[in-house]
Amino acid sequence: MPSRLAILPLFAVMLWSTSGLVAERPAAGWFHTAWQTEDGLSDNSISGVAQTPDGYLWVATKGGMMRFNGKDFTPLPLRELPQLPSHAIRSMFLDRRGDLWLGMERGPLIQLGKDSFRAYGVEDGIRPRRVLSMTDAPDGRMWIGYALDVC
């Protein structure tokens, strides 16, 4: 068991390093802008953000999917898909190839490629549950984490 004397200097270093002395320095060259629905965003509840290889920023919300070019938001017309019971996006993932994957509220898993679109549903092995997280393996397989059913 370590002695109290050995722990005290470590605690003092940790306390000093988190004391806010570093936080007071100005962030040189950094700025931020907050975009909301008044600026063209479909919903203020963001569930995912990713930048694709073509440079666009994609924003997933409860109101749908938006593409952002640095100035304007352009909606992706997911509402026009008959197999989607909801346009709310609960999770988003950018895979190794640059494709976006969208976990919809109560529906399929959507794959958006540069020039392709595909919806995966129950007939493809996708469970009719909320997708919480996704990742891809080096061999190209997708791993999907679902919400648990609570009784």
Coordinates of N, CA and C in Angstrom, one line a residue:
M1 N 0.8 -1.2 0.0 CA 0.0 0.0 0.0 C 0.9 1.2 0.0
P2 N 0.6 2.2 -0.9 CA 1.5 3.4 -1.0 C 1.3 4.2 0.3
S3 N 2.3 4.9 0.7 CA 2.2 5.8 1.9 C 1.4 7.1 1.5
R4 N 0.9 7.8 2.5 CA 0.2 9.0 2.3 C 1.2 10.1 1.7
L5 N 2.4 10.0 2.1 CA 3.4 11.0 1.6 C 3.6 10.9 0.1
A6 N 3.6 9.7 -0.4 CA 3.7 9.5 -1.9 C 2.5 9.9 -2.6
I7 N 1.4 9.8 -2.1 CA 0.1 10.2 -2.7 C 0.0 11.7 -2.7
L8 N 0.4 12.4 -1.7 CA 0.2 13.9 -1.6 C 0.8 14.6 -2.7
P9 N 2.1 14.4 -3.1 CA 2.7 15.2 -4.2 C 2.0 14.9 -5.5
L10 N 1.5 13.7 -5.7 CA 0.8 13.4 -6.9 C -0.5 14.1 -7.0
F11 N -1.2 14.2 -5.8 CA -2.5 14.9 -5.7 C -2.2 16.4 -6.0
A12 N -1.2 16.9 -5.4 CA -0.9 18.4 -5.6 C -0.6 18.7 -7.1
V13 N 0.1 17.8 -7.8 CA 0.4 18.0 -9.2 C -0.9 18.0 -10.0
M14 N -1.8 17.0 -9.7 CA -3.1 16.9 -10.4 C -3.9 18.1 -10.1
L15 N -4.0 18.6 -8.9 CA -4.8 19.7 -8.5 C -4.2 21.0 -9.3
W16 N -2.9 21.2 -9.3 CA -2.3 22.3 -9.9 C -2.6 22.3 -11.4
S17 N -2.5 21.1 -12.1 CA -2.7 21.0 -13.5 C -4.1 21.2 -13.9
T18 N -5.1 21.0 -13.0 CA -6.5 21.3 -13.4 C -7.0 22.5 -12.7
S19 N -6.1 23.4 -12.2 CA -6.5 24.6 -11.5 C -7.1 25.7 -12.3
G20 N -7.1 25.6 -13.6 CA -7.6 26.7 -14.5 C -6.5 27.6 -15.0
L21 N -5.3 27.5 -14.5 CA -4.3 28.3 -15.0 C -4.1 28.2 -16.5
V22 N -4.2 27.0 -17.1 CA -4.1 26.8 -18.5 C -5.3 27.2 -19.2
A23 N -6.5 27.1 -18.6 CA -7.7 27.5 -19.3 C -7.8 29.0 -19.5
E24 N -7.1 29.8 -18.8 CA -7.2 31.2 -19.0 C -6.5 31.8 -20.2
R25 N -5.6 31.0 -20.8 CA -4.9 31.4 -22.0 C -5.8 31.6 -23.2
P26 N -5.7 32.6 -24.0 CA -6.6 32.7 -25.1 C -6.4 31.6 -26.1
A27 N -7.4 31.2 -26.8 CA -7.3 30.2 -27.8 C -7.0 30.9 -29.1
A28 N -5.7 30.9 -29.5 CA -5.2 31.7 -30.6 C -5.8 31.1 -31.9
G29 N -6.5 31.9 -32.7 CA -7.0 31.5 -34.0 C -8.3 30.7 -34.0
W30 N -8.8 30.4 -32.9 CA -10.1 29.6 -32.8 C -11.3 30.5 -32.7
F31 N -12.4 30.1 -33.3 CA -13.6 30.8 -33.1 C -14.7 29.7 -33.2
H32 N -15.9 30.1 -32.9 CA -17.1 29.2 -33.0 C -18.3 30.0 -33.5
T33 N -19.2 29.3 -34.2 CA -20.5 29.8 -34.6 C -21.5 28.8 -34.3
A34 N -22.6 29.2 -33.7 CA -23.7 28.3 -33.4 C -24.8 28.4 -34.5
W35 N -25.1 27.3 -35.1 CA -26.2 27.3 -36.1 C -27.4 26.6 -35.5
Q36 N -28.6 27.1 -35.8 CA -29.8 26.6 -35.3 C -30.8 26.5 -36.4
T37 N -32.1 26.2 -36.1 CA -33.1 26.1 -37.1 C -33.3 27.5 -37.9
E38 N -33.1 28.6 -37.2 CA -33.2 29.9 -37.9 C -32.2 30.0 -39.0
D39 N -31.1 29.3 -39.0 CA -30.0 29.3 -40.0 C -30.2 28.3 -41.0
G40 N -31.3 27.5 -41.0 CA -31.5 26.5 -42.0 C -31.4 25.0 -41.5
L41 N -30.9 24.8 -40.3 CA -30.8 23.5 -39.7 C -32.2 22.9 -39.5
S42 N -32.4 21.6 -39.8 CA -33.8 21.0 -39.7 C -34.3 20.9 -38.3
D43 N -33.4 20.7 -37.3 CA -33.8 20.6 -35.9 C -32.5 20.9 -35.1
N44 N -32.8 21.4 -33.9 CA -31.7 21.8 -33.0 C -31.1 20.6 -32.2
S45 N -31.7 19.4 -32.3 CA -31.2 18.2 -31.6 C -30.4 17.4 -32.6
I46 N -29.0 17.5 -32.4 CA -28.1 16.9 -33.3 C -27.7 15.5 -32.8
S47 N -27.8 14.5 -33.6 CA -27.4 13.1 -33.2 C -26.1 12.6 -33.9
G48 N -25.6 13.4 -34.8 CA -24.3 13.0 -35.4 C -23.8 14.1 -36.4
V49 N -22.5 14.2 -36.5 CA -21.8 15.1 -37.4 C -20.6 14.3 -38.0
A50 N -20.5 14.4 -39.3 CA -19.3 13.8 -40.0 C -18.9 14.6 -41.2
Q51 N -17.7 14.6 -41.5 CA -17.2 15.2 -42.7 C -16.7 14.1 -43.7
T52 N -17.4 14.1 -44.9 CA -17.1 13.1 -45.9 C -15.8 13.6 -46.7
P53 N -15.2 12.6 -47.4 CA -14.0 12.9 -48.2 C -14.1 14.1 -49.2
D54 N -15.4 14.4 -49.6 CA -15.5 15.5 -50.6 C -15.6 16.8 -49.9
G55 N -15.4 16.9 -48.5 CA -15.3 18.1 -47.8 C -16.6 18.6 -47.2
Y56 N -17.8 18.0 -47.5 CA -19.0 18.4 -47.0 C -19.2 17.9 -45.5
L57 N -19.8 18.7 -44.7 CA -20.2 18.4 -43.3 C -21.6 17.9 -43.4
W58 N -21.9 16.7 -42.8 CA -23.2 16.2 -42.7 C -23.7 16.2 -41.3
V59 N -24.9 16.7 -41.1 CA -25.5 16.8 -39.8 C -26.8 16.0 -39.7
A60 N -26.8 15.1 -38.8 CA -28.0 14.2 -38.5 C -28.8 14.8 -37.4
T61 N -30.1 15.0 -37.6 CA -30.9 15.5 -36.5 C -32.2 14.7 -36.4
K62 N -33.0 15.1 -35.4 CA -34.3 14.4 -35.3 C -35.2 14.9 -36.5
G63 N -34.9 16.0 -37.1 CA -35.7 16.5 -38.3 C -35.2 16.0 -39.6
G64 N -34.1 15.2 -39.6 CA -33.6 14.6 -40.9 C -32.1 14.9 -41.1
M65 N -31.7 14.7 -42.3 CA -30.2 14.8 -42.6 C -30.0 16.1 -43.4
M66 N -28.9 16.8 -43.0 CA -28.6 18.0 -43.7 C -27.1 18.0 -44.2
R67 N -26.9 18.5 -45.4 CA -25.5 18.7 -45.9 C -25.1 20.2 -45.7
F68 N -23.9 20.4 -45.2 CA -23.5 21.8 -44.9 C -22.2 22.1 -45.7
N69 N -22.2 23.2 -46.4 CA -21.1 23.5 -47.3 C -20.2 24.6 -46.6
G70 N -20.5 25.0 -45.4 CA -19.8 26.0 -44.7 C -20.6 27.3 -44.6
K71 N -21.6 27.3 -45.4 CA -22.5 28.5 -45.4 C -24.0 28.2 -45.4
D72 N -24.4 27.2 -46.2 CA -25.8 26.8 -46.3 C -26.1 25.3 -46.0
F73 N -27.2 25.1 -45.4 CA -27.7 23.7 -45.1 C -28.6 23.3 -46.2
T74 N -28.4 22.1 -46.8 CA -29.3 21.5 -47.8 C -29.8 20.2 -47.2
P75 N -31.2 20.1 -47.2 CA -31.7 18.8 -46.6 C -31.6 17.7 -47.6
L76 N -31.4 16.5 -47.1 CA -31.5 15.3 -47.9 C -32.9 14.8 -47.8
P77 N -33.6 14.6 -48.9 CA -35.0 14.3 -48.8 C -35.4 12.9 -48.4
L78 N -35.0 12.5 -47.1 CA -35.4 11.2 -46.6 C -36.9 11.1 -46.4
R79 N -37.6 12.2 -46.3 CA -39.1 12.1 -46.1 C -39.8 11.5 -47.2
E80 N -39.2 11.5 -48.4 CA -39.8 10.9 -49.6 C -39.7 9.4 -49.7
L81 N -39.0 8.8 -48.7 CA -38.8 7.3 -48.8 C -40.0 6.6 -48.1
P82 N -40.8 5.8 -48.8 CA -42.0 5.2 -48.2 C -41.7 4.2 -47.1
Q83 N -40.5 3.6 -47.1 CA -40.2 2.6 -46.0 C -39.8 3.2 -44.7
L84 N -39.7 4.6 -44.6 CA -39.3 5.2 -43.4 C -40.5 5.7 -42.6
P85 N -40.8 5.0 -41.4 CA -41.9 5.5 -40.6 C -41.6 6.8 -39.9
S86 N -40.3 7.2 -39.8 CA -39.9 8.4 -39.1 C -38.7 9.0 -39.8
H87 N -38.5 10.3 -39.9 CA -37.3 10.8 -40.5 C -36.3 11.2 -39.5
A88 N -36.5 10.9 -38.2 CA -35.6 11.2 -37.1 C -34.4 10.2 -37.2
I89 N -33.2 10.8 -37.2 CA -32.0 10.0 -37.2 C -31.4 9.9 -35.8
R90 N -31.2 8.7 -35.3 CA -30.7 8.5 -33.9 C -29.2 8.3 -33.8
S91 N -28.6 7.8 -34.9 CA -27.2 7.6 -34.9 C -26.6 7.7 -36.3
M92 N -25.3 8.1 -36.4 CA -24.7 8.3 -37.7 C -23.3 7.8 -37.6
F93 N -22.8 7.2 -38.7 CA -21.4 6.7 -38.7 C -20.8 6.9 -40.1
L94 N -19.6 7.3 -40.2 CA -18.8 7.4 -41.4 C -17.9 6.3 -41.5
D95 N -18.0 5.4 -42.5 CA -17.2 4.2 -42.6 C -15.9 4.5 -43.3
R96 N -15.0 3.4 -43.4 CA -13.7 3.6 -43.9 C -13.7 4.0 -45.4
R97 N -14.8 3.7 -46.1 CA -14.9 4.0 -47.5 C -15.4 5.4 -47.8
G98 N -15.9 6.1 -46.7 CA -16.5 7.4 -46.8 C -18.0 7.4 -47.0
D99 N -18.6 6.2 -46.8 CA -20.1 6.1 -46.8 C -20.6 6.5 -45.4
L100 N -21.8 7.2 -45.5 CA -22.5 7.5 -44.2 C -23.5 6.4 -43.9
W101 N -23.7 6.1 -42.7 CA -24.7 5.1 -42.3 C -25.6 5.8 -41.3
L102 N -26.9 5.7 -41.4 CA -27.8 6.4 -40.6 C -28.7 5.4 -39.9
G103 N -28.8 5.5 -38.6 CA -29.7 4.6 -37.8 C -30.9 5.4 -37.5
M104 N -32.0 5.0 -38.2 CA -33.3 5.8 -38.1 C -34.0 5.4 -36.9
E105 N -35.0 6.3 -36.5 CA -35.7 6.1 -35.2 C -36.4 4.8 -35.2
R106 N -37.3 4.5 -36.1 CA -38.0 3.2 -36.1 C -38.0 2.6 -37.4
G107 N -36.9 2.5 -38.0 CA -36.9 1.9 -39.3 C -35.6 1.4 -39.7
P108 N -35.3 1.4 -41.0 CA -34.2 0.7 -41.5 C -32.9 1.5 -41.2
L109 N -31.8 0.8 -41.6 CA -30.5 1.4 -41.6 C -30.2 1.9 -43.0
I110 N -29.8 3.2 -43.1 CA -29.6 3.8 -44.4 C -28.1 3.9 -44.7
Q111 N -27.7 3.5 -45.9 CA -26.3 3.7 -46.3 C -26.3 4.7 -47.4
L112 N -25.5 5.8 -47.3 CA -25.4 6.8 -48.3 C -23.9 6.8 -48.8
G113 N -23.8 6.5 -50.0 CA -22.5 6.5 -50.7 C -22.4 7.8 -51.5
K114 N -21.3 8.0 -52.1 CA -21.1 9.2 -53.0 C -22.1 9.3 -54.1
D115 N -22.4 8.1 -54.7 CA -23.4 8.1 -55.8 C -24.4 6.9 -55.6
S116 N -24.6 6.5 -54.3 CA -25.5 5.4 -54.1 C -26.3 5.6 -52.8
F117 N -27.4 4.9 -52.7 CA -28.3 4.9 -51.6 C -28.8 3.5 -51.4
R118 N -28.9 3.1 -50.1 CA -29.5 1.8 -49.9 C -30.1 1.8 -48.5
A119 N -31.3 1.2 -48.4 CA -32.0 1.0 -47.1 C -31.9 -0.4 -46.7
Y120 N -31.5 -0.8 -45.6 CA -31.4 -2.1 -45.1 C -32.5 -2.3 -44.0
G121 N -33.4 -3.3 -44.2 CA -34.5 -3.5 -43.2 C -34.5 -4.9 -42.6
V122 N -35.6 -5.3 -42.1 CA -35.8 -6.6 -41.4 C -35.4 -7.7 -42.4
E123 N -35.8 -7.6 -43.6 CA -35.5 -8.6 -44.6 C -34.0 -8.8 -44.8
D124 N -33.2 -7.8 -44.4 CA -31.7 -7.9 -44.5 C -31.0 -8.2 -43.2
G125 N -31.8 -8.5 -42.2 CA -31.3 -8.9 -40.9 C -31.2 -7.8 -39.9
I126 N -31.7 -6.6 -40.3 CA -31.7 -5.4 -39.3 C -32.9 -5.6 -38.4
R127 N -32.6 -5.5 -37.1 CA -33.7 -5.6 -36.1 C -34.5 -4.3 -36.1
P128 N -35.8 -4.4 -35.9 CA -36.7 -3.2 -35.8 C -36.5 -2.5 -34.5
R129 N -35.3 -2.1 -34.1 CA -35.0 -1.4 -32.9 C -34.2 -0.2 -33.2
R130 N -34.1 0.7 -32.2 CA -33.2 1.9 -32.4 C -31.8 1.5 -32.4
V131 N -31.1 1.9 -33.5 CA -29.6 1.7 -33.6 C -28.9 2.8 -32.8
L132 N -28.1 2.4 -31.8 CA -27.4 3.3 -30.9 C -26.0 3.6 -31.4
S133 N -25.4 2.6 -32.0 CA -24.0 2.9 -32.5 C -23.6 1.9 -33.6
M134 N -22.6 2.3 -34.4 CA -22.2 1.5 -35.5 C -20.7 1.6 -35.7
T135 N -20.1 0.6 -36.2 CA -18.7 0.7 -36.6 C -18.4 -0.4 -37.7
D136 N -17.3 -0.2 -38.4 CA -17.0 -1.2 -39.5 C -15.7 -1.9 -39.1
A137 N -15.6 -3.2 -39.5 CA -14.4 -4.0 -39.3 C -13.5 -3.8 -40.5
P138 N -12.3 -4.1 -40.4 CA -11.4 -4.0 -41.5 C -11.8 -4.8 -42.8
D139 N -12.5 -5.9 -42.5 CA -13.0 -6.7 -43.7 C -14.2 -6.2 -44.3
G140 N -14.8 -5.0 -43.8 CA -15.9 -4.4 -44.5 C -17.2 -4.7 -43.8
R141 N -17.3 -5.6 -42.8 CA -18.5 -5.9 -42.1 C -18.9 -4.8 -41.2
M142 N -20.2 -4.6 -41.0 CA -20.7 -3.6 -40.1 C -21.1 -4.2 -38.8
W143 N -20.8 -3.5 -37.7 CA -21.2 -3.9 -36.4 C -22.2 -2.9 -35.9
I144 N -23.3 -3.4 -35.4 CA -24.4 -2.5 -35.0 C -24.8 -2.8 -33.6
G145 N -24.9 -1.7 -32.8 CA -25.4 -1.8 -31.4 C -26.8 -1.3 -31.3
Y146 N -27.7 -2.1 -30.8 CA -29.1 -1.7 -30.7 C -29.5 -1.4 -29.3
A147 N -30.6 -0.6 -29.1 CA -31.2 -0.3 -27.8 C -31.8 -1.6 -27.3
L148 N -31.7 -1.8 -26.0 CA -32.4 -3.0 -25.4 C -33.8 -2.8 -25.2
D149 N -34.6 -3.8 -25.3 CA -36.0 -3.7 -24.9 C -36.1 -3.8 -23.4
V150 N -36.8 -2.8 -22.8 CA -36.9 -2.8 -21.3 C -38.3 -3.1 -21.0
C151 N -38.5 -4.1 -20.1 CA -39.8 -4.6 -19.7 C -40.3 -3.8 -18.6

